[in-house]
Every structure is written in structure tokens, then in C-alpha cells.
Amino acid sequence: MVDVADKLAYFQAITGLEDPDLCTDILAAHGWDLELAISSFTSNNADPPPEEPIAGTSSTADTVSAIQPREASSQRPESVPNAVGPPGLAWKLVTLPISIISGSLGLVSGAIGLGLWAAGGVLSYSLGMIGLNSGSGRGGESSERLVPVSAAASEAMEFVAGFERDYGGRTRPNFVSEGFMDALQRSRNEFKLLFVYLHSPDHPDTPLFCERTLCSEVLAAFVNENFVAWGGSIRASEGFKMSNSLKASRYPFCAVVMAATNQRIALLQQVEGPTTLEELLTILQRVLEESAPVLVSARLDAEERRNNTRLREEQDAAYRAALEADQARERQRKEEQERLEREAAEAERKRKEEEEARERAEREAAEKEAALARIRQEKALSLGDEPEKGPNVTQVLVRFPTGARKERRFHSTATIQTVYDYVDSLGCLDVESYSLVSNFPRVVYGSEKLLLSLKEAGLHPQASLFVELNS
């Protein structure tokens, strides 16, 4: 049985609500029935079109929907009236474990996944092309496409037409009129990055950003030359799902992605909120420069594969096989010899480093132990003989974190520093930073009280102090 914490996490991931208290109240009101709570939430906030009901989004100021991300503290949340809501419960349950995690600007750490969603889109498109999209999936589940290709392409064409209508008199990026997965495949085939723009029509910063930044001649020419551009409205189904997958929190929203290995998608950069032409152009140039080696390598690999194929077809099969076999054996022999030499050199280097490190550590440990012993001895000598009981003698009990107890008598005129020296001379602590503390009331005898006498510090005629380790 799923426990309370798992139900709360599932509910937050599906509904997009970030406030745990609000989610807890909603689940509690439905008797912690996860499916009933989700159905009630989506149906109460739905604004479905006539033919295909789709759950709507909440416009409450205390909640954040997937289309209405939480803006920065200086910017009010965006309200999108009449927006196409998020997909239904079945889609959310399928895509729940799947997300894109923003990585660093480098490609290696940037490779993260839309995972199953990307794989599902590619597989559905491939099956649709050969007419096998009506089979059953694993475990008897339907393998029907998550987003039909025709629907995705239709939404893309509607976005391009609407963008052309609103900003048609200006130079603009050439957004492709196809779904996101098709655009991603196009960018892979053309050895380019995919520039993604999520359009929020009702956001106050959208018109100015589109007019002055996105539709500027410089930026449009740069994007058209170096990227495949895909845009989508967050009012549409695929645009809404991409805003959730990319975790868009502010608009206008742009991102640069590329197809990675194992049917995953690498998120290289995302730009959220109002951005000037110079800033966006600088970011895109930097991402392009950082990704250029990967794109060039992919292009060279593809060209090399084509050349090798053509060469194999032109040459005599037997001669080529014999020649390549001889070359492969010689190359393998040399590589094996070089590998063994490298391994031997590396092993020797590591052995010397480990030996030097061990000797250095032992030497340092011995020096440190000798220094500590010398310090303890010096402090023990500085304490002098323990005074006999009397009216001017203070009895001090010291308790250590290990439970050990040490007790000694000091002259009432002795300072707090003297007690610290006594604790140090015992050698009971492995740390150098600690404080002496008394309870009832709690008093920390720190560096500002080291020169106080025991009597001035209120520890006469007897006191119980605790050793508190400093973090």
C-alpha cells in the first residue's frame, strides 16, 4: 500500500501544485483516495472543449498550474484564460516518472531525459508510418500514440499561423510546422540544435519580447542559420506538456535541446523571463560554441560512415577483407603493446604516489601527535599542584560527550582559560574546537570570558561544566 508521503508526492507531481499543506488538505478531504482526489481536482478546474474534454488549470493565487508557473517575487503570476488544460489523468499517470532535469551548460552533464515520453513519441511515429499503431503494448496495454502525429502537427501549424498573423510583418525564426519529436528528429538529421520557444499569449512581456528580441533580423537570421526552430503555445496540448517537462516557471521561455543517445534528450540551456536581444544572442552563441564539437563529430561520423560504405562497394571484397584483417591485426598488436606499457607506467606511478602519500601521512600524524603531547604536557605543568579544599578553592566537575567525568580543584582566582588548559591536558578529546558550557542557566564560556576568574564567572565554590563540541 502506498503510504501518505508517496500519495502526497504523486498528487503534487500530477497536479503541479507545489504547496504541500494545500495538497495534504485536498487528499484528506477525499479520505486519502489518490484517484478520487485527482479526479475531483481536475474536474473542478476543467474548461473542456466541446469534443475532447481536457482538465483545466487552477487560477487560484495560492496554487501553481503547469501552464501558469510561479513567477519571481517581483513579477505577478501569469493568468491564461481559456487555455487548453493539461491532459487527463491517464496521461499524467503514464508520464509521472518522466522529467527533464536542467543540467549544466556542458553537454556531458546536460544529458537528461524526457525518457519514456521521447521514446513513446518516436515509437508511435514510427509505427504510424508503417500502419502498425493499433497493436497492444506491453502487458496488454494499448500502444496508441500519446500525442497523435496529426494533432501535434496541427497544433504546430496553428501556432505558426498565429505567430505569422501577430508578427508577420517582421523577420522571424522559421518555426517548423510539425510536432516536437519530428522537429527533434529533423535537428538530428541536419546536425543542428533545436531552439524551443514556448509562447504565452497573455503574458505582459510576450509582445515586447517577440517584437524586439525574437523577431529581430539579427536573432532570426542567427537562429535560422544555426538551429532548427520549434515553437508551441502553452494553450495547446503539446506546448502545455513541454512547459511541464521543461519545468518552465517564467515567460517568455526559450530553451536549446538536442537529441542524445538512448532515446533521451539533452537540455543544454533554458532562458526564462524577459531577455534582451544582446543577452539572448550571447547565450545562443555560447551554447552553439560549446556544442559545436559534438555536432561536428556527429557530422564527421556520418560522412565517414557514408564514405566507408561507398569504399566497400567499390573495392574488391576479398582483397579488402584480407587487407583490413592484416591491418586490424597489426593495429591490435600495437594497441595491445601500447596499452600494456601505459598500464605498467600508470601502475608504477600510482605505487610511488601511494607510497609517498602513506609516508607523508605517517610523518604528519607522528608530528601532530608529538605536538599534541607536548602541548598537553606544557599545559599540565602550567596548572601546578592541585590545591587542598578551602574557602578560596573552587571544585570543578567537567563532563565529556563520551560520558567521562573529570573533577579538579582550582583556586577561585584561576581563570576560565586555566580550566580549558586542564581539559586540554587530559587528552580526552580528538577535536580542537569546543566550548565549556554550564546549565541552569545556560552559559557558554567562550573566548570573551577566558580572562574571567572562576569567582567572577560565578563558578565558585563549585561548578559543573559540559564540553560542547563546536560544529
PDB file of C-alpha atoms in Angstrom, residues 37-318:
ATOM      1  CA  ALA A  37      -8.714  13.459  -5.228  1.00  0.00           C
ATOM      2  CA  ILE A  38      -7.036  13.845  -8.639  1.00  0.00           C
ATOM      3  CA  SER A  39     -10.303  13.332 -10.498  1.00  0.00           C
ATOM      4  CA  SER A  40     -12.046  15.874  -8.285  1.00  0.00           C
ATOM      5  CA  PHE A  41      -9.219  18.395  -8.691  1.00  0.00           C
ATOM      6  CA  THR A  42      -9.068  18.139 -12.483  1.00  0.00           C
ATOM      7  CA  SER A  43     -12.854  18.101 -12.957  1.00  0.00           C
ATOM      8  CA  ASN A  44     -13.433  21.099 -10.677  1.00  0.00           C
ATOM      9  CA  ASN A  45     -10.861  23.136 -12.615  1.00  0.00           C
ATOM     10  CA  ALA A  46     -11.770  21.934 -16.107  1.00  0.00           C
ATOM     11  CA  ASP A  47     -12.800  24.124 -19.044  1.00  0.00           C
ATOM     12  CA  PRO A  48     -13.143  21.391 -21.693  1.00  0.00           C
ATOM     13  CA  PRO A  49     -13.651  21.953 -25.412  1.00  0.00           C
ATOM     14  CA  PRO A  50     -16.851  20.509 -26.910  1.00  0.00           C
ATOM     15  CA  GLU A  51     -15.385  17.316 -28.429  1.00  0.00           C
ATOM     16  CA  GLU A  52     -12.348  16.357 -26.292  1.00  0.00           C
ATOM     17  CA  PRO A  53     -12.620  17.118 -22.582  1.00  0.00           C
ATOM     18  CA  ILE A  54      -9.258  18.110 -21.109  1.00  0.00           C
ATOM     19  CA  ALA A  55      -8.742  19.001 -17.470  1.00  0.00           C
ATOM     20  CA  GLY A  56      -8.283  22.732 -16.904  1.00  0.00           C
ATOM     21  CA  THR A  57      -5.868  24.589 -14.707  1.00  0.00           C
ATOM     22  CA  SER A  58      -6.430  26.315 -11.404  1.00  0.00           C
ATOM     23  CA  SER A  59      -6.360  30.121 -11.338  1.00  0.00           C
ATOM     24  CA  THR A  60      -6.176  30.375  -7.541  1.00  0.00           C
ATOM     25  CA  ALA A  61      -3.389  32.683  -6.378  1.00  0.00           C
ATOM     26  CA  ASP A  62      -2.163  30.121  -3.855  1.00  0.00           C
ATOM     27  CA  THR A  63      -1.650  27.327  -6.423  1.00  0.00           C
ATOM     28  CA  VAL A  64       0.550  26.951  -9.439  1.00  0.00           C
ATOM     29  CA  SER A  65      -0.603  25.049 -12.516  1.00  0.00           C
ATOM     30  CA  ALA A  66       1.642  23.639 -15.203  1.00  0.00           C
ATOM     31  CA  ILE A  67       0.616  26.402 -17.661  1.00  0.00           C
ATOM     32  CA  GLN A  68       0.705  29.084 -15.015  1.00  0.00           C
ATOM     33  CA  PRO A  69       4.192  28.826 -13.475  1.00  0.00           C
ATOM     34  CA  ARG A  70       5.133  30.784 -10.377  1.00  0.00           C
ATOM     35  CA  GLU A  71       6.963  33.975 -11.402  1.00  0.00           C
ATOM     36  CA  ALA A  72       9.791  35.644  -9.487  1.00  0.00           C
ATOM     37  CA  SER A  73       8.830  37.645  -6.418  1.00  0.00           C
ATOM     38  CA  SER A  74       8.961  40.879  -8.410  1.00  0.00           C
ATOM     39  CA  GLN A  75       6.607  39.611 -11.101  1.00  0.00           C
ATOM     40  CA  ARG A  76       2.964  38.602 -10.691  1.00  0.00           C
ATOM     41  CA  PRO A  77       1.882  35.110 -11.842  1.00  0.00           C
ATOM     42  CA  GLU A  78       0.587  34.878 -15.352  1.00  0.00           C
ATOM     43  CA  SER A  79      -3.108  34.135 -15.866  1.00  0.00           C
ATOM     44  CA  VAL A  80      -4.079  32.359 -19.054  1.00  0.00           C
ATOM     45  CA  PRO A  81      -7.826  32.483 -19.638  1.00  0.00           C
ATOM     46  CA  ASN A  82      -9.434  29.960 -21.960  1.00  0.00           C
ATOM     47  CA  ALA A  83      -6.191  27.967 -22.054  1.00  0.00           C
ATOM     48  CA  VAL A  84      -6.263  24.366 -23.107  1.00  0.00           C
ATOM     49  CA  GLY A  85      -5.818  22.479 -19.850  1.00  0.00           C
ATOM     50  CA  PRO A  86      -3.400  19.716 -19.021  1.00  0.00           C
ATOM     51  CA  PRO A  87      -4.008  16.190 -20.259  1.00  0.00           C
ATOM     52  CA  GLY A  88      -6.228  13.809 -18.387  1.00  0.00           C
ATOM     53  CA  LEU A  89      -5.373  11.502 -15.512  1.00  0.00           C
ATOM     54  CA  ALA A  90      -4.261   8.575 -17.706  1.00  0.00           C
ATOM     55  CA  TRP A  91      -1.617  10.681 -19.498  1.00  0.00           C
ATOM     56  CA  LYS A  92      -0.305  12.089 -16.215  1.00  0.00           C
ATOM     57  CA  LEU A  93      -0.019   8.658 -14.639  1.00  0.00           C
ATOM     58  CA  VAL A  94       1.945   7.450 -17.673  1.00  0.00           C
ATOM     59  CA  THR A  95       4.288  10.439 -17.739  1.00  0.00           C
ATOM     60  CA  LEU A  96       4.595  10.862 -13.967  1.00  0.00           C
ATOM     61  CA  PRO A  97       8.153   9.418 -13.624  1.00  0.00           C
ATOM     62  CA  ILE A  98       9.424  11.361 -16.624  1.00  0.00           C
ATOM     63  CA  SER A  99      11.001  14.814 -16.410  1.00  0.00           C
ATOM     64  CA  ILE A 100      13.768  16.921 -17.820  1.00  0.00           C
ATOM     65  CA  ILE A 101      16.302  17.975 -15.207  1.00  0.00           C
ATOM     66  CA  SER A 102      18.215  21.125 -16.101  1.00  0.00           C
ATOM     67  CA  GLY A 103      21.905  20.357 -16.089  1.00  0.00           C
ATOM     68  CA  SER A 104      24.969  22.432 -16.523  1.00  0.00           C
ATOM     69  CA  LEU A 105      25.786  24.163 -19.772  1.00  0.00           C
ATOM     70  CA  GLY A 106      28.205  21.368 -20.711  1.00  0.00           C
ATOM     71  CA  LEU A 107      26.813  18.584 -22.840  1.00  0.00           C
ATOM     72  CA  VAL A 108      28.051  15.773 -20.603  1.00  0.00           C
ATOM     73  CA  SER A 109      26.156  16.986 -17.523  1.00  0.00           C
ATOM     74  CA  GLY A 110      23.327  18.343 -19.638  1.00  0.00           C
ATOM     75  CA  ALA A 111      22.155  14.953 -20.924  1.00  0.00           C
ATOM     76  CA  ILE A 112      18.933  14.163 -19.095  1.00  0.00           C
ATOM     77  CA  GLY A 113      15.707  12.648 -20.268  1.00  0.00           C
ATOM     78  CA  LEU A 114      12.270  13.120 -21.375  1.00  0.00           C
ATOM     79  CA  GLY A 115      12.952   9.371 -21.370  1.00  0.00           C
ATOM     80  CA  LEU A 116       9.842   7.327 -21.846  1.00  0.00           C
ATOM     81  CA  TRP A 117       7.925  10.256 -23.321  1.00  0.00           C
ATOM     82  CA  ALA A 118      10.530  10.749 -26.023  1.00  0.00           C
ATOM     83  CA  ALA A 119      10.710   7.014 -26.669  1.00  0.00           C
ATOM     84  CA  GLY A 120       6.930   6.809 -26.837  1.00  0.00           C
ATOM     85  CA  GLY A 121       6.736   9.667 -29.294  1.00  0.00           C
ATOM     86  CA  VAL A 122       9.402   8.193 -31.583  1.00  0.00           C
ATOM     87  CA  LEU A 123       7.910   4.693 -31.402  1.00  0.00           C
ATOM     88  CA  SER A 124       4.368   5.957 -32.032  1.00  0.00           C
ATOM     89  CA  TYR A 125       5.518   7.972 -35.024  1.00  0.00           C
ATOM     90  CA  SER A 126       7.462   5.000 -36.458  1.00  0.00           C
ATOM     91  CA  LEU A 127       4.512   2.640 -36.017  1.00  0.00           C
ATOM     92  CA  GLY A 128       2.172   5.197 -37.521  1.00  0.00           C
ATOM     93  CA  MET A 129       4.337   5.484 -40.640  1.00  0.00           C
ATOM     94  CA  ILE A 130       4.018   1.750 -41.330  1.00  0.00           C
ATOM     95  CA  GLY A 131       0.411   1.420 -40.176  1.00  0.00           C
ATOM     96  CA  LEU A 132       1.067  -0.629 -37.041  1.00  0.00           C
ATOM     97  CA  ASN A 133      -0.162   1.832 -34.488  1.00  0.00           C
ATOM     98  CA  SER A 134      -3.182  -0.180 -33.388  1.00  0.00           C
ATOM     99  CA  GLY A 135      -1.375  -3.049 -31.634  1.00  0.00           C
ATOM    100  CA  SER A 136      -1.256  -3.680 -27.937  1.00  0.00           C
ATOM    101  CA  GLY A 137       1.627  -2.553 -25.709  1.00  0.00           C
ATOM    102  CA  ARG A 138       3.474  -4.372 -23.018  1.00  0.00           C
ATOM    103  CA  GLY A 139       1.250  -6.163 -20.548  1.00  0.00           C
ATOM    104  CA  GLY A 140      -1.808  -5.844 -22.788  1.00  0.00           C
ATOM    105  CA  GLU A 141      -1.897  -2.029 -22.586  1.00  0.00           C
ATOM    106  CA  SER A 142      -2.737  -0.051 -25.696  1.00  0.00           C
ATOM    107  CA  SER A 143       0.217   1.312 -27.678  1.00  0.00           C
ATOM    108  CA  GLU A 144      -1.871   4.196 -29.034  1.00  0.00           C
ATOM    109  CA  ARG A 145       0.278   7.304 -29.539  1.00  0.00           C
ATOM    110  CA  LEU A 146       0.415   9.614 -26.545  1.00  0.00           C
ATOM    111  CA  VAL A 147       0.138  12.647 -28.840  1.00  0.00           C
ATOM    112  CA  PRO A 148      -1.097  11.744 -32.335  1.00  0.00           C
ATOM    113  CA  VAL A 149       1.219  12.981 -35.053  1.00  0.00           C
ATOM    114  CA  SER A 150      -1.632  14.689 -36.863  1.00  0.00           C
ATOM    115  CA  ALA A 151      -2.684  16.517 -33.710  1.00  0.00           C
ATOM    116  CA  ALA A 152       0.867  17.647 -32.931  1.00  0.00           C
ATOM    117  CA  ALA A 153       1.425  18.818 -36.489  1.00  0.00           C
ATOM    118  CA  SER A 154      -1.933  20.605 -36.476  1.00  0.00           C
ATOM    119  CA  GLU A 155      -1.057  22.440 -33.265  1.00  0.00           C
ATOM    120  CA  ALA A 156       2.329  23.411 -34.712  1.00  0.00           C
ATOM    121  CA  MET A 157       0.727  24.761 -37.879  1.00  0.00           C
ATOM    122  CA  GLU A 158      -1.811  26.723 -35.829  1.00  0.00           C
ATOM    123  CA  PHE A 159       0.991  28.233 -33.771  1.00  0.00           C
ATOM    124  CA  VAL A 160       2.997  29.202 -36.867  1.00  0.00           C
ATOM    125  CA  ALA A 161      -0.109  30.720 -38.477  1.00  0.00           C
ATOM    126  CA  GLY A 162      -0.995  32.655 -35.306  1.00  0.00           C
ATOM    127  CA  PHE A 163       2.568  33.892 -34.861  1.00  0.00           C
ATOM    128  CA  GLU A 164       2.666  34.945 -38.519  1.00  0.00           C
ATOM    129  CA  ARG A 165      -0.636  36.762 -38.052  1.00  0.00           C
ATOM    130  CA  ASP A 166       0.519  38.636 -34.954  1.00  0.00           C
ATOM    131  CA  TYR A 167       4.100  39.337 -36.007  1.00  0.00           C
ATOM    132  CA  GLY A 168       4.017  38.617 -39.732  1.00  0.00           C
ATOM    133  CA  GLY A 169       5.399  41.981 -40.807  1.00  0.00           C
ATOM    134  CA  ARG A 170       8.753  41.224 -39.222  1.00  0.00           C
ATOM    135  CA  THR A 171      11.627  38.866 -39.778  1.00  0.00           C
ATOM    136  CA  ARG A 172      11.109  35.870 -37.516  1.00  0.00           C
ATOM    137  CA  PRO A 173      12.566  32.417 -36.821  1.00  0.00           C
ATOM    138  CA  ASN A 174      11.344  29.812 -39.273  1.00  0.00           C
ATOM    139  CA  PHE A 175       9.372  27.643 -36.870  1.00  0.00           C
ATOM    140  CA  VAL A 176       8.762  24.197 -38.345  1.00  0.00           C
ATOM    141  CA  SER A 177       5.141  23.171 -38.807  1.00  0.00           C
ATOM    142  CA  GLU A 178       5.476  19.777 -37.158  1.00  0.00           C
ATOM    143  CA  GLY A 179       5.367  18.195 -33.720  1.00  0.00           C
ATOM    144  CA  PHE A 180       8.186  18.426 -31.218  1.00  0.00           C
ATOM    145  CA  MET A 181       9.501  14.881 -31.782  1.00  0.00           C
ATOM    146  CA  ASP A 182       9.533  15.411 -35.557  1.00  0.00           C
ATOM    147  CA  ALA A 183      11.374  18.699 -35.088  1.00  0.00           C
ATOM    148  CA  LEU A 184      13.870  16.956 -32.805  1.00  0.00           C
ATOM    149  CA  GLN A 185      14.453  14.271 -35.426  1.00  0.00           C
ATOM    150  CA  ARG A 186      14.875  16.976 -38.066  1.00  0.00           C
ATOM    151  CA  SER A 187      17.566  18.668 -35.962  1.00  0.00           C
ATOM    152  CA  ARG A 188      19.347  15.331 -35.553  1.00  0.00           C
ATOM    153  CA  ASN A 189      19.295  14.714 -39.307  1.00  0.00           C
ATOM    154  CA  GLU A 190      20.589  18.233 -40.024  1.00  0.00           C
ATOM    155  CA  PHE A 191      23.213  18.072 -37.239  1.00  0.00           C
ATOM    156  CA  LYS A 192      21.797  21.153 -35.564  1.00  0.00           C
ATOM    157  CA  LEU A 193      20.472  22.071 -32.155  1.00  0.00           C
ATOM    158  CA  LEU A 194      16.740  22.528 -31.561  1.00  0.00           C
ATOM    159  CA  PHE A 195      15.654  26.023 -30.482  1.00  0.00           C
ATOM    160  CA  VAL A 196      12.401  25.766 -28.480  1.00  0.00           C
ATOM    161  CA  TYR A 197      10.112  28.723 -27.817  1.00  0.00           C
ATOM    162  CA  LEU A 198       7.062  28.315 -25.555  1.00  0.00           C
ATOM    163  CA  HIS A 199       4.579  31.060 -26.306  1.00  0.00           C
ATOM    164  CA  SER A 200       2.386  32.512 -23.536  1.00  0.00           C
ATOM    165  CA  PRO A 201      -0.078  34.757 -25.411  1.00  0.00           C
ATOM    166  CA  ASP A 202      -1.448  36.601 -22.381  1.00  0.00           C
ATOM    167  CA  HIS A 203       1.826  37.260 -20.594  1.00  0.00           C
ATOM    168  CA  PRO A 204       2.523  41.031 -20.472  1.00  0.00           C
ATOM    169  CA  ASP A 205       6.153  40.567 -21.547  1.00  0.00           C
ATOM    170  CA  THR A 206       5.355  38.397 -24.583  1.00  0.00           C
ATOM    171  CA  PRO A 207       4.573  41.124 -27.203  1.00  0.00           C
ATOM    172  CA  LEU A 208       7.664  43.177 -26.434  1.00  0.00           C
ATOM    173  CA  PHE A 209       9.902  40.083 -26.384  1.00  0.00           C
ATOM    174  CA  CYS A 210       8.543  38.844 -29.721  1.00  0.00           C
ATOM    175  CA  GLU A 211       8.798  42.256 -31.399  1.00  0.00           C
ATOM    176  CA  ARG A 212      12.179  43.413 -30.166  1.00  0.00           C
ATOM    177  CA  THR A 213      14.040  40.177 -29.496  1.00  0.00           C
ATOM    178  CA  LEU A 214      12.600  37.100 -31.176  1.00  0.00           C
ATOM    179  CA  CYS A 215      11.675  38.853 -34.436  1.00  0.00           C
ATOM    180  CA  SER A 216      14.812  40.965 -34.747  1.00  0.00           C
ATOM    181  CA  GLU A 217      16.689  40.458 -38.001  1.00  0.00           C
ATOM    182  CA  VAL A 218      19.943  39.558 -36.264  1.00  0.00           C
ATOM    183  CA  LEU A 219      18.457  36.913 -33.980  1.00  0.00           C
ATOM    184  CA  ALA A 220      16.129  35.470 -36.625  1.00  0.00           C
ATOM    185  CA  ALA A 221      18.999  35.123 -39.097  1.00  0.00           C
ATOM    186  CA  PHE A 222      21.229  33.528 -36.456  1.00  0.00           C
ATOM    187  CA  VAL A 223      18.555  31.031 -35.358  1.00  0.00           C
ATOM    188  CA  ASN A 224      17.566  30.148 -38.924  1.00  0.00           C
ATOM    189  CA  GLU A 225      21.188  29.591 -39.869  1.00  0.00           C
ATOM    190  CA  ASN A 226      22.304  27.524 -36.890  1.00  0.00           C
ATOM    191  CA  PHE A 227      19.194  25.934 -35.355  1.00  0.00           C
ATOM    192  CA  VAL A 228      16.003  24.103 -36.147  1.00  0.00           C
ATOM    193  CA  ALA A 229      13.312  26.264 -34.525  1.00  0.00           C
ATOM    194  CA  TRP A 230      10.171  24.820 -32.926  1.00  0.00           C
ATOM    195  CA  GLY A 231       7.514  26.841 -31.154  1.00  0.00           C
ATOM    196  CA  GLY A 232       4.381  25.976 -29.293  1.00  0.00           C
ATOM    197  CA  SER A 233       1.664  27.792 -27.396  1.00  0.00           C
ATOM    198  CA  ILE A 234       1.111  26.759 -23.808  1.00  0.00           C
ATOM    199  CA  ARG A 235      -2.601  26.901 -24.615  1.00  0.00           C
ATOM    200  CA  ALA A 236      -2.130  23.890 -26.893  1.00  0.00           C
ATOM    201  CA  SER A 237      -1.714  20.342 -25.632  1.00  0.00           C
ATOM    202  CA  GLU A 238       1.858  19.724 -26.759  1.00  0.00           C
ATOM    203  CA  GLY A 239       3.042  23.187 -25.746  1.00  0.00           C
ATOM    204  CA  PHE A 240       1.494  22.673 -22.326  1.00  0.00           C
ATOM    205  CA  LYS A 241       3.161  19.280 -21.920  1.00  0.00           C
ATOM    206  CA  MET A 242       6.528  20.711 -22.969  1.00  0.00           C
ATOM    207  CA  SER A 243       6.168  23.512 -20.411  1.00  0.00           C
ATOM    208  CA  ASN A 244       5.658  20.841 -17.744  1.00  0.00           C
ATOM    209  CA  SER A 245       8.519  18.671 -18.994  1.00  0.00           C
ATOM    210  CA  LEU A 246      10.925  21.619 -19.189  1.00  0.00           C
ATOM    211  CA  LYS A 247       9.604  22.923 -15.842  1.00  0.00           C
ATOM    212  CA  ALA A 248       9.013  26.402 -17.247  1.00  0.00           C
ATOM    213  CA  SER A 249       8.460  28.841 -14.395  1.00  0.00           C
ATOM    214  CA  ARG A 250       8.656  32.210 -16.156  1.00  0.00           C
ATOM    215  CA  TYR A 251       7.754  33.548 -19.551  1.00  0.00           C
ATOM    216  CA  PRO A 252       8.810  34.276 -22.235  1.00  0.00           C
ATOM    217  CA  PHE A 253      10.559  30.895 -22.225  1.00  0.00           C
ATOM    218  CA  CYS A 254      13.220  29.662 -24.621  1.00  0.00           C
ATOM    219  CA  ALA A 255      15.354  26.529 -24.497  1.00  0.00           C
ATOM    220  CA  VAL A 256      18.013  24.772 -26.536  1.00  0.00           C
ATOM    221  CA  VAL A 257      17.890  20.966 -26.662  1.00  0.00           C
ATOM    222  CA  MET A 258      19.422  18.232 -28.732  1.00  0.00           C
ATOM    223  CA  ALA A 259      18.813  14.566 -29.276  1.00  0.00           C
ATOM    224  CA  ALA A 260      21.086  12.404 -27.145  1.00  0.00           C
ATOM    225  CA  THR A 261      21.774   8.693 -27.046  1.00  0.00           C
ATOM    226  CA  ASN A 262      19.381   6.019 -25.755  1.00  0.00           C
ATOM    227  CA  GLN A 263      16.301   7.964 -26.895  1.00  0.00           C
ATOM    228  CA  ARG A 264      16.995  10.725 -24.407  1.00  0.00           C
ATOM    229  CA  ILE A 265      17.019  14.486 -24.793  1.00  0.00           C
ATOM    230  CA  ALA A 266      19.803  16.794 -23.617  1.00  0.00           C
ATOM    231  CA  LEU A 267      18.655  20.142 -22.233  1.00  0.00           C
ATOM    232  CA  LEU A 268      21.585  22.442 -22.969  1.00  0.00           C
ATOM    233  CA  GLN A 269      20.157  25.821 -21.923  1.00  0.00           C
ATOM    234  CA  GLN A 270      16.915  27.463 -20.894  1.00  0.00           C
ATOM    235  CA  VAL A 271      16.175  31.182 -20.781  1.00  0.00           C
ATOM    236  CA  GLU A 272      13.227  32.344 -18.679  1.00  0.00           C
ATOM    237  CA  GLY A 273      11.682  35.765 -18.350  1.00  0.00           C
ATOM    238  CA  PRO A 274      12.226  38.972 -20.342  1.00  0.00           C
ATOM    239  CA  THR A 275      15.543  38.868 -22.196  1.00  0.00           C
ATOM    240  CA  THR A 276      17.158  41.484 -24.386  1.00  0.00           C
ATOM    241  CA  LEU A 277      18.367  40.763 -27.907  1.00  0.00           C
ATOM    242  CA  GLU A 278      22.013  41.028 -26.872  1.00  0.00           C
ATOM    243  CA  GLU A 279      21.581  38.683 -23.893  1.00  0.00           C
ATOM    244  CA  LEU A 280      19.706  36.007 -25.845  1.00  0.00           C
ATOM    245  CA  LEU A 281      22.117  36.213 -28.772  1.00  0.00           C
ATOM    246  CA  THR A 282      25.106  35.876 -26.440  1.00  0.00           C
ATOM    247  CA  ILE A 283      23.571  32.832 -24.739  1.00  0.00           C
ATOM    248  CA  LEU A 284      22.765  31.131 -28.047  1.00  0.00           C
ATOM    249  CA  GLN A 285      26.242  31.818 -29.406  1.00  0.00           C
ATOM    250  CA  ARG A 286      27.842  30.372 -26.287  1.00  0.00           C
ATOM    251  CA  VAL A 287      25.664  27.229 -26.382  1.00  0.00           C
ATOM    252  CA  LEU A 288      26.414  26.793 -30.066  1.00  0.00           C
ATOM    253  CA  GLU A 289      30.155  27.131 -29.469  1.00  0.00           C
ATOM    254  CA  GLU A 290      30.077  24.631 -26.605  1.00  0.00           C
ATOM    255  CA  SER A 291      28.071  22.134 -28.661  1.00  0.00           C
ATOM    256  CA  ALA A 292      29.981  22.624 -31.906  1.00  0.00           C
ATOM    257  CA  PRO A 293      32.485  19.802 -31.245  1.00  0.00           C
ATOM    258  CA  VAL A 294      29.650  17.322 -30.696  1.00  0.00           C
ATOM    259  CA  LEU A 295      27.773  18.408 -33.809  1.00  0.00           C
ATOM    260  CA  VAL A 296      30.920  18.421 -35.927  1.00  0.00           C
ATOM    261  CA  SER A 297      31.858  14.994 -34.597  1.00  0.00           C
ATOM    262  CA  ALA A 298      28.406  13.643 -35.417  1.00  0.00           C
ATOM    263  CA  ARG A 299      28.574  15.116 -38.914  1.00  0.00           C
ATOM    264  CA  LEU A 300      32.067  13.704 -39.475  1.00  0.00           C
ATOM    265  CA  ASP A 301      30.980  10.326 -38.167  1.00  0.00           C
ATOM    266  CA  ALA A 302      28.044  10.268 -40.581  1.00  0.00           C
ATOM    267  CA  GLU A 303      30.220  11.323 -43.503  1.00  0.00           C
ATOM    268  CA  GLU A 304      32.810   8.737 -42.567  1.00  0.00           C
ATOM    269  CA  ARG A 305      30.167   6.027 -42.476  1.00  0.00           C
ATOM    270  CA  ARG A 306      28.932   7.010 -45.934  1.00  0.00           C
ATOM    271  CA  ASN A 307      32.454   7.104 -47.334  1.00  0.00           C
ATOM    272  CA  ASN A 308      33.307   3.748 -45.845  1.00  0.00           C
ATOM    273  CA  THR A 309      30.157   2.244 -47.312  1.00  0.00           C
ATOM    274  CA  ARG A 310      30.918   3.625 -50.769  1.00  0.00           C
ATOM    275  CA  LEU A 311      34.515   2.472 -50.499  1.00  0.00           C
ATOM    276  CA  ARG A 312      33.479  -1.033 -49.521  1.00  0.00           C
ATOM    277  CA  GLU A 313      31.176  -1.219 -52.548  1.00  0.00           C
ATOM    278  CA  GLU A 314      33.901  -0.055 -54.963  1.00  0.00           C
ATOM    279  CA  GLN A 315      36.722  -2.297 -53.824  1.00  0.00           C
ATOM    280  CA  ASP A 316      37.186  -5.974 -54.258  1.00  0.00           C
ATOM    281  CA  ALA A 317      35.623  -7.760 -51.295  1.00  0.00           C
ATOM    282  CA  ALA A 318      38.283 -10.407 -50.902  1.00  0.00           C
TER     283      ALA A 318
END
